[in-house]
């Protein structure tokens, strides 16, 4: 996945934007590794941003977002195999937590900055996000905060990133309904902010 756009129209980041993106991905990898090693894989606050909709006056909602490696093929195949290997939710959870507690989050540069979230088929929030096509994700954990404007896209089931998101989530939640939607959030790093700022 590209850094800030898809297809041939890749937006080139300047040094400050690149530093902010790397700062954010490093932070995400650290808090996710901690969640796997210390909290049994339960999502921490920094993995559950508050969504500010682009239409004024709308109440914010919290969603659980996922970061994926740039090359999703191997990890998707591994997660699919783990999900199909057993129908025992406990075994699935233990297996994925063990996998993600090891070296998975050790190398932030291997991750795309395009984030995803899985929604129920009739999700009102997903419908609004797709309709407006824009939002701001507000992240906060410990003493670090980020506000990241994003373009929102509905992914097709055949999309490799849809597959990566679905199979990852299925290991934590074996009851994902048919017709689940996956949205992609592509950051606008030129307008994003960090507090404290990226070094």
JSON list of C-alpha atoms in Angstrom, two decimals:
[
{"chain": "A", "resi": 1, "resn": "UNK", "atom": "CA", "xyz": [0.00, 0.00, 0.00]},
{"chain": "A", "resi": 2, "resn": "UNK", "atom": "CA", "xyz": [1.26, 3.48, -0.78]},
{"chain": "A", "resi": 3, "resn": "UNK", "atom": "CA", "xyz": [2.16, 6.06, 1.79]},
{"chain": "A", "resi": 4, "resn": "UNK", "atom": "CA", "xyz": [-0.65, 8.48, 1.13]},
{"chain": "A", "resi": 5, "resn": "UNK", "atom": "CA", "xyz": [-2.56, 7.49, -1.98]},
{"chain": "A", "resi": 6, "resn": "UNK", "atom": "CA", "xyz": [-3.13, 4.54, -4.27]},
{"chain": "A", "resi": 7, "resn": "UNK", "atom": "CA", "xyz": [-2.47, 3.71, -7.88]},
{"chain": "A", "resi": 8, "resn": "UNK", "atom": "CA", "xyz": [-0.06, 5.91, -9.76]},
{"chain": "A", "resi": 9, "resn": "UNK", "atom": "CA", "xyz": [-0.89, 9.13, -7.93]},
{"chain": "A", "resi": 10, "resn": "UNK", "atom": "CA", "xyz": [1.40, 8.62, -4.95]},
{"chain": "A", "resi": 11, "resn": "UNK", "atom": "CA", "xyz": [1.77, 11.76, -2.86]},
{"chain": "A", "resi": 12, "resn": "UNK", "atom": "CA", "xyz": [5.39, 12.41, -2.01]},
{"chain": "A", "resi": 13, "resn": "UNK", "atom": "CA", "xyz": [5.89, 13.43, 1.60]},
{"chain": "A", "resi": 14, "resn": "UNK", "atom": "CA", "xyz": [8.29, 16.18, 2.63]},
{"chain": "A", "resi": 15, "resn": "UNK", "atom": "CA", "xyz": [10.74, 15.55, 5.46]},
{"chain": "A", "resi": 16, "resn": "UNK", "atom": "CA", "xyz": [8.44, 16.84, 8.21]},
{"chain": "A", "resi": 17, "resn": "UNK", "atom": "CA", "xyz": [5.50, 14.76, 6.97]},
{"chain": "A", "resi": 18, "resn": "UNK", "atom": "CA", "xyz": [7.73, 11.70, 6.64]},
{"chain": "A", "resi": 19, "resn": "UNK", "atom": "CA", "xyz": [8.98, 12.21, 10.20]},
{"chain": "A", "resi": 20, "resn": "UNK", "atom": "CA", "xyz": [5.42, 12.50, 11.51]},
{"chain": "A", "resi": 21, "resn": "UNK", "atom": "CA", "xyz": [4.35, 9.35, 9.68]},
{"chain": "A", "resi": 22, "resn": "UNK", "atom": "CA", "xyz": [7.31, 7.38, 11.05]},
{"chain": "A", "resi": 23, "resn": "UNK", "atom": "CA", "xyz": [6.69, 8.78, 14.54]},
{"chain": "A", "resi": 24, "resn": "UNK", "atom": "CA", "xyz": [3.07, 7.63, 14.42]},
{"chain": "A", "resi": 25, "resn": "UNK", "atom": "CA", "xyz": [3.82, 4.16, 13.04]},
{"chain": "A", "resi": 26, "resn": "UNK", "atom": "CA", "xyz": [6.56, 3.62, 15.63]},
{"chain": "A", "resi": 27, "resn": "UNK", "atom": "CA", "xyz": [4.13, 4.62, 18.39]},
{"chain": "A", "resi": 28, "resn": "UNK", "atom": "CA", "xyz": [1.43, 2.33, 17.00]},
{"chain": "A", "resi": 29, "resn": "UNK", "atom": "CA", "xyz": [3.82, -0.61, 16.85]},
{"chain": "A", "resi": 30, "resn": "UNK", "atom": "CA", "xyz": [4.98, -0.04, 20.44]},
{"chain": "A", "resi": 31, "resn": "UNK", "atom": "CA", "xyz": [1.50, 0.18, 21.94]},
{"chain": "A", "resi": 32, "resn": "UNK", "atom": "CA", "xyz": [0.30, -2.83, 19.95]},
{"chain": "A", "resi": 33, "resn": "UNK", "atom": "CA", "xyz": [3.25, -4.96, 21.00]},
{"chain": "A", "resi": 34, "resn": "UNK", "atom": "CA", "xyz": [2.60, -3.95, 24.62]},
{"chain": "A", "resi": 35, "resn": "UNK", "atom": "CA", "xyz": [-1.09, -4.88, 24.26]},
{"chain": "A", "resi": 36, "resn": "UNK", "atom": "CA", "xyz": [-0.15, -8.32, 22.97]},
{"chain": "A", "resi": 37, "resn": "UNK", "atom": "CA", "xyz": [2.53, -8.99, 25.57]},
{"chain": "A", "resi": 38, "resn": "UNK", "atom": "CA", "xyz": [0.86, -7.50, 28.64]},
{"chain": "A", "resi": 39, "resn": "UNK", "atom": "CA", "xyz": [-2.90, -7.30, 28.01]},
{"chain": "A", "resi": 40, "resn": "UNK", "atom": "CA", "xyz": [-3.74, -10.48, 26.12]},
{"chain": "A", "resi": 41, "resn": "UNK", "atom": "CA", "xyz": [-4.36, -8.61, 22.89]},
{"chain": "A", "resi": 42, "resn": "UNK", "atom": "CA", "xyz": [-7.12, -6.34, 24.22]},
{"chain": "A", "resi": 43, "resn": "UNK", "atom": "CA", "xyz": [-7.23, -3.07, 22.26]},
{"chain": "A", "resi": 44, "resn": "UNK", "atom": "CA", "xyz": [-5.65, -0.19, 24.15]},
{"chain": "A", "resi": 45, "resn": "UNK", "atom": "CA", "xyz": [-6.89, 3.43, 23.92]},
{"chain": "A", "resi": 46, "resn": "UNK", "atom": "CA", "xyz": [-4.31, 4.28, 21.26]},
{"chain": "A", "resi": 47, "resn": "UNK", "atom": "CA", "xyz": [-5.74, 1.58, 19.00]},
{"chain": "A", "resi": 48, "resn": "UNK", "atom": "CA", "xyz": [-9.27, 3.01, 19.32]},
{"chain": "A", "resi": 49, "resn": "UNK", "atom": "CA", "xyz": [-9.33, 6.52, 17.89]},
{"chain": "A", "resi": 50, "resn": "UNK", "atom": "CA", "xyz": [-12.23, 8.90, 18.18]},
{"chain": "A", "resi": 51, "resn": "UNK", "atom": "CA", "xyz": [-13.72, 9.63, 14.76]},
{"chain": "A", "resi": 52, "resn": "UNK", "atom": "CA", "xyz": [-14.59, 13.23, 13.95]},
{"chain": "A", "resi": 53, "resn": "UNK", "atom": "CA", "xyz": [-16.98, 13.17, 11.01]},
{"chain": "A", "resi": 54, "resn": "UNK", "atom": "CA", "xyz": [-16.65, 15.76, 8.28]},
{"chain": "A", "resi": 55, "resn": "UNK", "atom": "CA", "xyz": [-20.29, 16.82, 8.58]},
{"chain": "A", "resi": 56, "resn": "UNK", "atom": "CA", "xyz": [-20.65, 19.40, 11.33]},
{"chain": "A", "resi": 57, "resn": "UNK", "atom": "CA", "xyz": [-22.58, 18.68, 14.50]},
{"chain": "A", "resi": 58, "resn": "UNK", "atom": "CA", "xyz": [-22.11, 14.91, 14.42]},
{"chain": "A", "resi": 59, "resn": "UNK", "atom": "CA", "xyz": [-21.19, 13.15, 17.64]},
{"chain": "A", "resi": 60, "resn": "UNK", "atom": "CA", "xyz": [-17.87, 11.34, 17.64]},
{"chain": "A", "resi": 61, "resn": "UNK", "atom": "CA", "xyz": [-17.62, 7.57, 17.81]},
{"chain": "A", "resi": 62, "resn": "UNK", "atom": "CA", "xyz": [-14.72, 5.31, 18.70]},
{"chain": "A", "resi": 63, "resn": "UNK", "atom": "CA", "xyz": [-13.51, 2.59, 16.36]},
{"chain": "A", "resi": 64, "resn": "UNK", "atom": "CA", "xyz": [-10.81, -0.06, 16.55]},
{"chain": "A", "resi": 65, "resn": "UNK", "atom": "CA", "xyz": [-8.26, 0.41, 13.78]},
{"chain": "A", "resi": 66, "resn": "UNK", "atom": "CA", "xyz": [-5.70, -1.98, 12.36]},
{"chain": "A", "resi": 67, "resn": "UNK", "atom": "CA", "xyz": [-2.30, -1.32, 10.85]},
{"chain": "A", "resi": 68, "resn": "UNK", "atom": "CA", "xyz": [-1.06, -3.81, 8.26]},
{"chain": "A", "resi": 69, "resn": "UNK", "atom": "CA", "xyz": [2.29, -4.64, 6.79]},
{"chain": "A", "resi": 70, "resn": "UNK", "atom": "CA", "xyz": [2.95, -3.24, 3.31]},
{"chain": "A", "resi": 71, "resn": "UNK", "atom": "CA", "xyz": [3.22, -6.76, 1.95]},
{"chain": "A", "resi": 72, "resn": "UNK", "atom": "CA", "xyz": [0.14, -8.50, 3.32]},
{"chain": "A", "resi": 73, "resn": "UNK", "atom": "CA", "xyz": [0.37, -11.80, 1.43]},
{"chain": "A", "resi": 74, "resn": "UNK", "atom": "CA", "xyz": [2.39, -13.85, 3.92]},
{"chain": "A", "resi": 75, "resn": "UNK", "atom": "CA", "xyz": [0.66, -12.61, 7.06]},
{"chain": "A", "resi": 76, "resn": "UNK", "atom": "CA", "xyz": [-2.80, -13.00, 5.52]},
{"chain": "A", "resi": 77, "resn": "UNK", "atom": "CA", "xyz": [-2.00, -16.58, 4.57]},
{"chain": "A", "resi": 78, "resn": "UNK", "atom": "CA", "xyz": [-0.74, -17.25, 8.08]},
{"chain": "A", "resi": 79, "resn": "UNK", "atom": "CA", "xyz": [-3.80, -15.70, 9.75]},
{"chain": "A", "resi": 80, "resn": "UNK", "atom": "CA", "xyz": [-6.15, -17.59, 7.41]},
{"chain": "A", "resi": 81, "resn": "UNK", "atom": "CA", "xyz": [-4.40, -20.86, 8.24]},
{"chain": "A", "resi": 82, "resn": "UNK", "atom": "CA", "xyz": [-4.61, -20.14, 11.97]},
{"chain": "A", "resi": 83, "resn": "UNK", "atom": "CA", "xyz": [-8.32, -19.33, 11.73]},
{"chain": "A", "resi": 84, "resn": "UNK", "atom": "CA", "xyz": [-9.12, -22.47, 9.77]},
{"chain": "A", "resi": 85, "resn": "UNK", "atom": "CA", "xyz": [-6.91, -24.70, 11.90]},
{"chain": "A", "resi": 86, "resn": "UNK", "atom": "CA", "xyz": [-9.26, -24.57, 14.89]},
{"chain": "A", "resi": 87, "resn": "UNK", "atom": "CA", "xyz": [-12.76, -23.35, 15.69]},
{"chain": "A", "resi": 88, "resn": "UNK", "atom": "CA", "xyz": [-11.88, -23.02, 19.38]},
{"chain": "A", "resi": 89, "resn": "UNK", "atom": "CA", "xyz": [-11.94, -19.26, 20.14]},
{"chain": "A", "resi": 90, "resn": "UNK", "atom": "CA", "xyz": [-9.47, -19.68, 23.00]},
{"chain": "A", "resi": 91, "resn": "UNK", "atom": "CA", "xyz": [-6.94, -21.50, 20.83]},
{"chain": "A", "resi": 92, "resn": "UNK", "atom": "CA", "xyz": [-7.34, -18.90, 18.09]},
{"chain": "A", "resi": 93, "resn": "UNK", "atom": "CA", "xyz": [-6.77, -16.04, 20.49]},
{"chain": "A", "resi": 94, "resn": "UNK", "atom": "CA", "xyz": [-3.77, -17.67, 22.14]},
{"chain": "A", "resi": 95, "resn": "UNK", "atom": "CA", "xyz": [-2.24, -18.39, 18.75]},
{"chain": "A", "resi": 96, "resn": "UNK", "atom": "CA", "xyz": [-2.58, -14.88, 17.35]},
{"chain": "A", "resi": 97, "resn": "UNK", "atom": "CA", "xyz": [-1.43, -13.22, 20.57]},
{"chain": "A", "resi": 98, "resn": "UNK", "atom": "CA", "xyz": [1.67, -15.42, 20.57]},
{"chain": "A", "resi": 99, "resn": "UNK", "atom": "CA", "xyz": [2.33, -14.57, 16.92]},
{"chain": "A", "resi": 100, "resn": "UNK", "atom": "CA", "xyz": [1.89, -10.82, 17.37]},
{"chain": "A", "resi": 101, "resn": "UNK", "atom": "CA", "xyz": [3.83, -10.75, 20.65]},
{"chain": "A", "resi": 102, "resn": "UNK", "atom": "CA", "xyz": [7.01, -11.92, 18.92]},
{"chain": "A", "resi": 103, "resn": "UNK", "atom": "CA", "xyz": [8.69, -9.89, 16.19]},
{"chain": "A", "resi": 104, "resn": "UNK", "atom": "CA", "xyz": [5.61, -8.80, 14.22]},
{"chain": "A", "resi": 105, "resn": "UNK", "atom": "CA", "xyz": [5.64, -5.19, 15.47]},
{"chain": "A", "resi": 106, "resn": "UNK", "atom": "CA", "xyz": [9.42, -4.88, 15.77]},
{"chain": "A", "resi": 107, "resn": "UNK", "atom": "CA", "xyz": [9.92, -3.12, 12.44]},
{"chain": "A", "resi": 108, "resn": "UNK", "atom": "CA", "xyz": [7.60, -0.11, 11.93]},
{"chain": "A", "resi": 109, "resn": "UNK", "atom": "CA", "xyz": [9.06, 0.58, 8.47]},
{"chain": "A", "resi": 110, "resn": "UNK", "atom": "CA", "xyz": [7.42, -2.64, 7.26]},
{"chain": "A", "resi": 111, "resn": "UNK", "atom": "CA", "xyz": [3.96, -1.19, 7.93]},
{"chain": "A", "resi": 112, "resn": "UNK", "atom": "CA", "xyz": [1.77, 0.90, 5.68]},
{"chain": "A", "resi": 113, "resn": "UNK", "atom": "CA", "xyz": [0.32, 4.14, 7.03]},
{"chain": "A", "resi": 114, "resn": "UNK", "atom": "CA", "xyz": [-3.06, 3.26, 5.51]},
{"chain": "A", "resi": 115, "resn": "UNK", "atom": "CA", "xyz": [-5.21, 2.04, 8.39]},
{"chain": "A", "resi": 116, "resn": "UNK", "atom": "CA", "xyz": [-8.33, -0.14, 8.26]},
{"chain": "A", "resi": 117, "resn": "UNK", "atom": "CA", "xyz": [-11.36, -0.87, 10.40]},
{"chain": "A", "resi": 118, "resn": "UNK", "atom": "CA", "xyz": [-13.99, -3.59, 10.17]},
{"chain": "A", "resi": 119, "resn": "UNK", "atom": "CA", "xyz": [-17.66, -2.68, 10.54]},
{"chain": "A", "resi": 120, "resn": "UNK", "atom": "CA", "xyz": [-20.94, -4.61, 10.73]},
{"chain": "A", "resi": 121, "resn": "UNK", "atom": "CA", "xyz": [-22.91, -4.81, 7.46]},
{"chain": "A", "resi": 122, "resn": "UNK", "atom": "CA", "xyz": [-25.48, -2.20, 8.51]},
{"chain": "A", "resi": 123, "resn": "UNK", "atom": "CA", "xyz": [-23.15, 0.05, 10.49]},
{"chain": "A", "resi": 124, "resn": "UNK", "atom": "CA", "xyz": [-24.44, 3.63, 10.61]},
{"chain": "A", "resi": 125, "resn": "UNK", "atom": "CA", "xyz": [-20.94, 4.97, 11.26]},
{"chain": "A", "resi": 126, "resn": "UNK", "atom": "CA", "xyz": [-19.52, 3.13, 8.25]},
{"chain": "A", "resi": 127, "resn": "UNK", "atom": "CA", "xyz": [-22.31, 4.45, 6.06]},
{"chain": "A", "resi": 128, "resn": "UNK", "atom": "CA", "xyz": [-21.63, 8.03, 7.09]},
{"chain": "A", "resi": 129, "resn": "UNK", "atom": "CA", "xyz": [-17.90, 7.63, 6.59]},
{"chain": "A", "resi": 130, "resn": "UNK", "atom": "CA", "xyz": [-18.33, 6.23, 3.09]},
{"chain": "A", "resi": 131, "resn": "UNK", "atom": "CA", "xyz": [-20.85, 8.93, 2.20]},
{"chain": "A", "resi": 132, "resn": "UNK", "atom": "CA", "xyz": [-18.65, 11.83, 3.31]},
{"chain": "A", "resi": 133, "resn": "UNK", "atom": "CA", "xyz": [-15.36, 10.22, 2.29]},
{"chain": "A", "resi": 134, "resn": "UNK", "atom": "CA", "xyz": [-13.40, 12.14, 4.92]},
{"chain": "A", "resi": 135, "resn": "UNK", "atom": "CA", "xyz": [-12.86, 12.18, 8.69]},
{"chain": "A", "resi": 136, "resn": "UNK", "atom": "CA", "xyz": [-10.32, 13.04, 11.35]},
{"chain": "A", "resi": 137, "resn": "UNK", "atom": "CA", "xyz": [-8.97, 10.29, 13.61]},
{"chain": "A", "resi": 138, "resn": "UNK", "atom": "CA", "xyz": [-8.00, 11.43, 17.10]},
{"chain": "A", "resi": 139, "resn": "UNK", "atom": "CA", "xyz": [-5.58, 9.12, 18.92]},
{"chain": "A", "resi": 140, "resn": "UNK", "atom": "CA", "xyz": [-4.50, 9.39, 22.56]},
{"chain": "A", "resi": 141, "resn": "UNK", "atom": "CA", "xyz": [-2.57, 7.14, 24.92]},
{"chain": "A", "resi": 142, "resn": "UNK", "atom": "CA", "xyz": [-0.24, 7.95, 27.79]},
{"chain": "A", "resi": 143, "resn": "UNK", "atom": "CA", "xyz": [1.15, 11.43, 27.05]},
{"chain": "A", "resi": 144, "resn": "UNK", "atom": "CA", "xyz": [0.96, 11.21, 23.25]},
{"chain": "A", "resi": 145, "resn": "UNK", "atom": "CA", "xyz": [-1.83, 12.47, 20.98]},
{"chain": "A", "resi": 146, "resn": "UNK", "atom": "CA", "xyz": [-2.37, 12.60, 17.22]},
{"chain": "A", "resi": 147, "resn": "UNK", "atom": "CA", "xyz": [-5.05, 14.20, 15.06]},
{"chain": "A", "resi": 148, "resn": "UNK", "atom": "CA", "xyz": [-4.95, 12.74, 11.56]},
{"chain": "A", "resi": 149, "resn": "UNK", "atom": "CA", "xyz": [-7.29, 13.80, 8.73]},
{"chain": "A", "resi": 150, "resn": "UNK", "atom": "CA", "xyz": [-8.02, 10.84, 6.46]},
{"chain": "A", "resi": 151, "resn": "UNK", "atom": "CA", "xyz": [-9.65, 9.97, 3.19]},
{"chain": "A", "resi": 152, "resn": "UNK", "atom": "CA", "xyz": [-12.08, 7.08, 3.66]},
{"chain": "A", "resi": 153, "resn": "UNK", "atom": "CA", "xyz": [-12.61, 4.30, 1.11]},
{"chain": "A", "resi": 154, "resn": "UNK", "atom": "CA", "xyz": [-14.79, 1.20, 1.15]},
{"chain": "A", "resi": 155, "resn": "UNK", "atom": "CA", "xyz": [-12.66, -1.80, 0.19]},
{"chain": "A", "resi": 156, "resn": "UNK", "atom": "CA", "xyz": [-13.82, -4.64, -2.03]},
{"chain": "A", "resi": 157, "resn": "UNK", "atom": "CA", "xyz": [-13.66, -8.12, -0.56]},
{"chain": "A", "resi": 158, "resn": "UNK", "atom": "CA", "xyz": [-11.07, -9.12, -3.16]},
{"chain": "A", "resi": 159, "resn": "UNK", "atom": "CA", "xyz": [-8.71, -6.36, -2.03]},
{"chain": "A", "resi": 160, "resn": "UNK", "atom": "CA", "xyz": [-5.62, -7.84, -0.29]},
{"chain": "A", "resi": 161, "resn": "UNK", "atom": "CA", "xyz": [-6.01, -5.30, 2.52]},
{"chain": "A", "resi": 162, "resn": "UNK", "atom": "CA", "xyz": [-9.65, -6.35, 3.05]},
{"chain": "A", "resi": 163, "resn": "UNK", "atom": "CA", "xyz": [-8.43, -9.93, 3.32]},
{"chain": "A", "resi": 164, "resn": "UNK", "atom": "CA", "xyz": [-5.65, -9.00, 5.75]},
{"chain": "A", "resi": 165, "resn": "UNK", "atom": "CA", "xyz": [-8.09, -7.10, 7.95]},
{"chain": "A", "resi": 166, "resn": "UNK", "atom": "CA", "xyz": [-10.76, -9.80, 7.92]},
{"chain": "A", "resi": 167, "resn": "UNK", "atom": "CA", "xyz": [-8.49, -12.72, 8.77]},
{"chain": "A", "resi": 168, "resn": "UNK", "atom": "CA", "xyz": [-6.65, -10.76, 11.46]},
{"chain": "A", "resi": 169, "resn": "UNK", "atom": "CA", "xyz": [-9.93, -9.78, 13.11]},
{"chain": "A", "resi": 170, "resn": "UNK", "atom": "CA", "xyz": [-11.43, -13.26, 12.79]},
{"chain": "A", "resi": 171, "resn": "UNK", "atom": "CA", "xyz": [-8.77, -14.58, 15.15]},
{"chain": "A", "resi": 172, "resn": "UNK", "atom": "CA", "xyz": [-9.94, -12.16, 17.85]},
{"chain": "A", "resi": 173, "resn": "UNK", "atom": "CA", "xyz": [-13.66, -12.36, 17.02]},
{"chain": "A", "resi": 174, "resn": "UNK", "atom": "CA", "xyz": [-14.92, -15.66, 15.57]},
{"chain": "A", "resi": 175, "resn": "UNK", "atom": "CA", "xyz": [-18.44, -14.24, 15.17]},
{"chain": "A", "resi": 176, "resn": "UNK", "atom": "CA", "xyz": [-17.85, -11.69, 12.41]},
{"chain": "A", "resi": 177, "resn": "UNK", "atom": "CA", "xyz": [-21.13, -11.50, 10.45]},
{"chain": "A", "resi": 178, "resn": "UNK", "atom": "CA", "xyz": [-21.33, -12.13, 6.75]},
{"chain": "A", "resi": 179, "resn": "UNK", "atom": "CA", "xyz": [-21.22, -8.96, 4.72]},
{"chain": "A", "resi": 180, "resn": "UNK", "atom": "CA", "xyz": [-18.85, -7.19, 7.10]},
{"chain": "A", "resi": 181, "resn": "UNK", "atom": "CA", "xyz": [-17.42, -3.98, 5.68]},
{"chain": "A", "resi": 182, "resn": "UNK", "atom": "CA", "xyz": [-13.77, -2.91, 5.73]},
{"chain": "A", "resi": 183, "resn": "UNK", "atom": "CA", "xyz": [-12.93, 0.78, 5.39]},
{"chain": "A", "resi": 184, "resn": "UNK", "atom": "CA", "xyz": [-9.48, 2.14, 4.61]},
{"chain": "A", "resi": 185, "resn": "UNK", "atom": "CA", "xyz": [-8.25, 5.40, 6.15]},
{"chain": "A", "resi": 186, "resn": "UNK", "atom": "CA", "xyz": [-5.51, 7.14, 4.14]},
{"chain": "A", "resi": 187, "resn": "UNK", "atom": "CA", "xyz": [-3.82, 9.90, 6.17]},
{"chain": "A", "resi": 188, "resn": "UNK", "atom": "CA", "xyz": [-3.25, 13.44, 4.97]},
{"chain": "A", "resi": 189, "resn": "UNK", "atom": "CA", "xyz": [0.10, 13.98, 6.66]},
{"chain": "A", "resi": 190, "resn": "UNK", "atom": "CA", "xyz": [0.28, 17.59, 5.51]},
{"chain": "A", "resi": 191, "resn": "UNK", "atom": "CA", "xyz": [-2.63, 18.39, 7.84]},
{"chain": "A", "resi": 192, "resn": "UNK", "atom": "CA", "xyz": [-1.91, 15.87, 10.63]},
{"chain": "A", "resi": 193, "resn": "UNK", "atom": "CA", "xyz": [-0.69, 16.94, 14.06]},
{"chain": "A", "resi": 194, "resn": "UNK", "atom": "CA", "xyz": [1.12, 15.29, 16.96]},
{"chain": "A", "resi": 195, "resn": "UNK", "atom": "CA", "xyz": [1.22, 16.46, 20.58]},
{"chain": "A", "resi": 196, "resn": "UNK", "atom": "CA", "xyz": [4.01, 16.44, 21.63]},
{"chain": "A", "resi": 197, "resn": "UNK", "atom": "CA", "xyz": [5.30, 17.03, 18.08]},
{"chain": "A", "resi": 198, "resn": "UNK", "atom": "CA", "xyz": [7.34, 14.44, 16.23]},
{"chain": "A", "resi": 199, "resn": "UNK", "atom": "CA", "xyz": [11.05, 14.95, 16.89]}
]
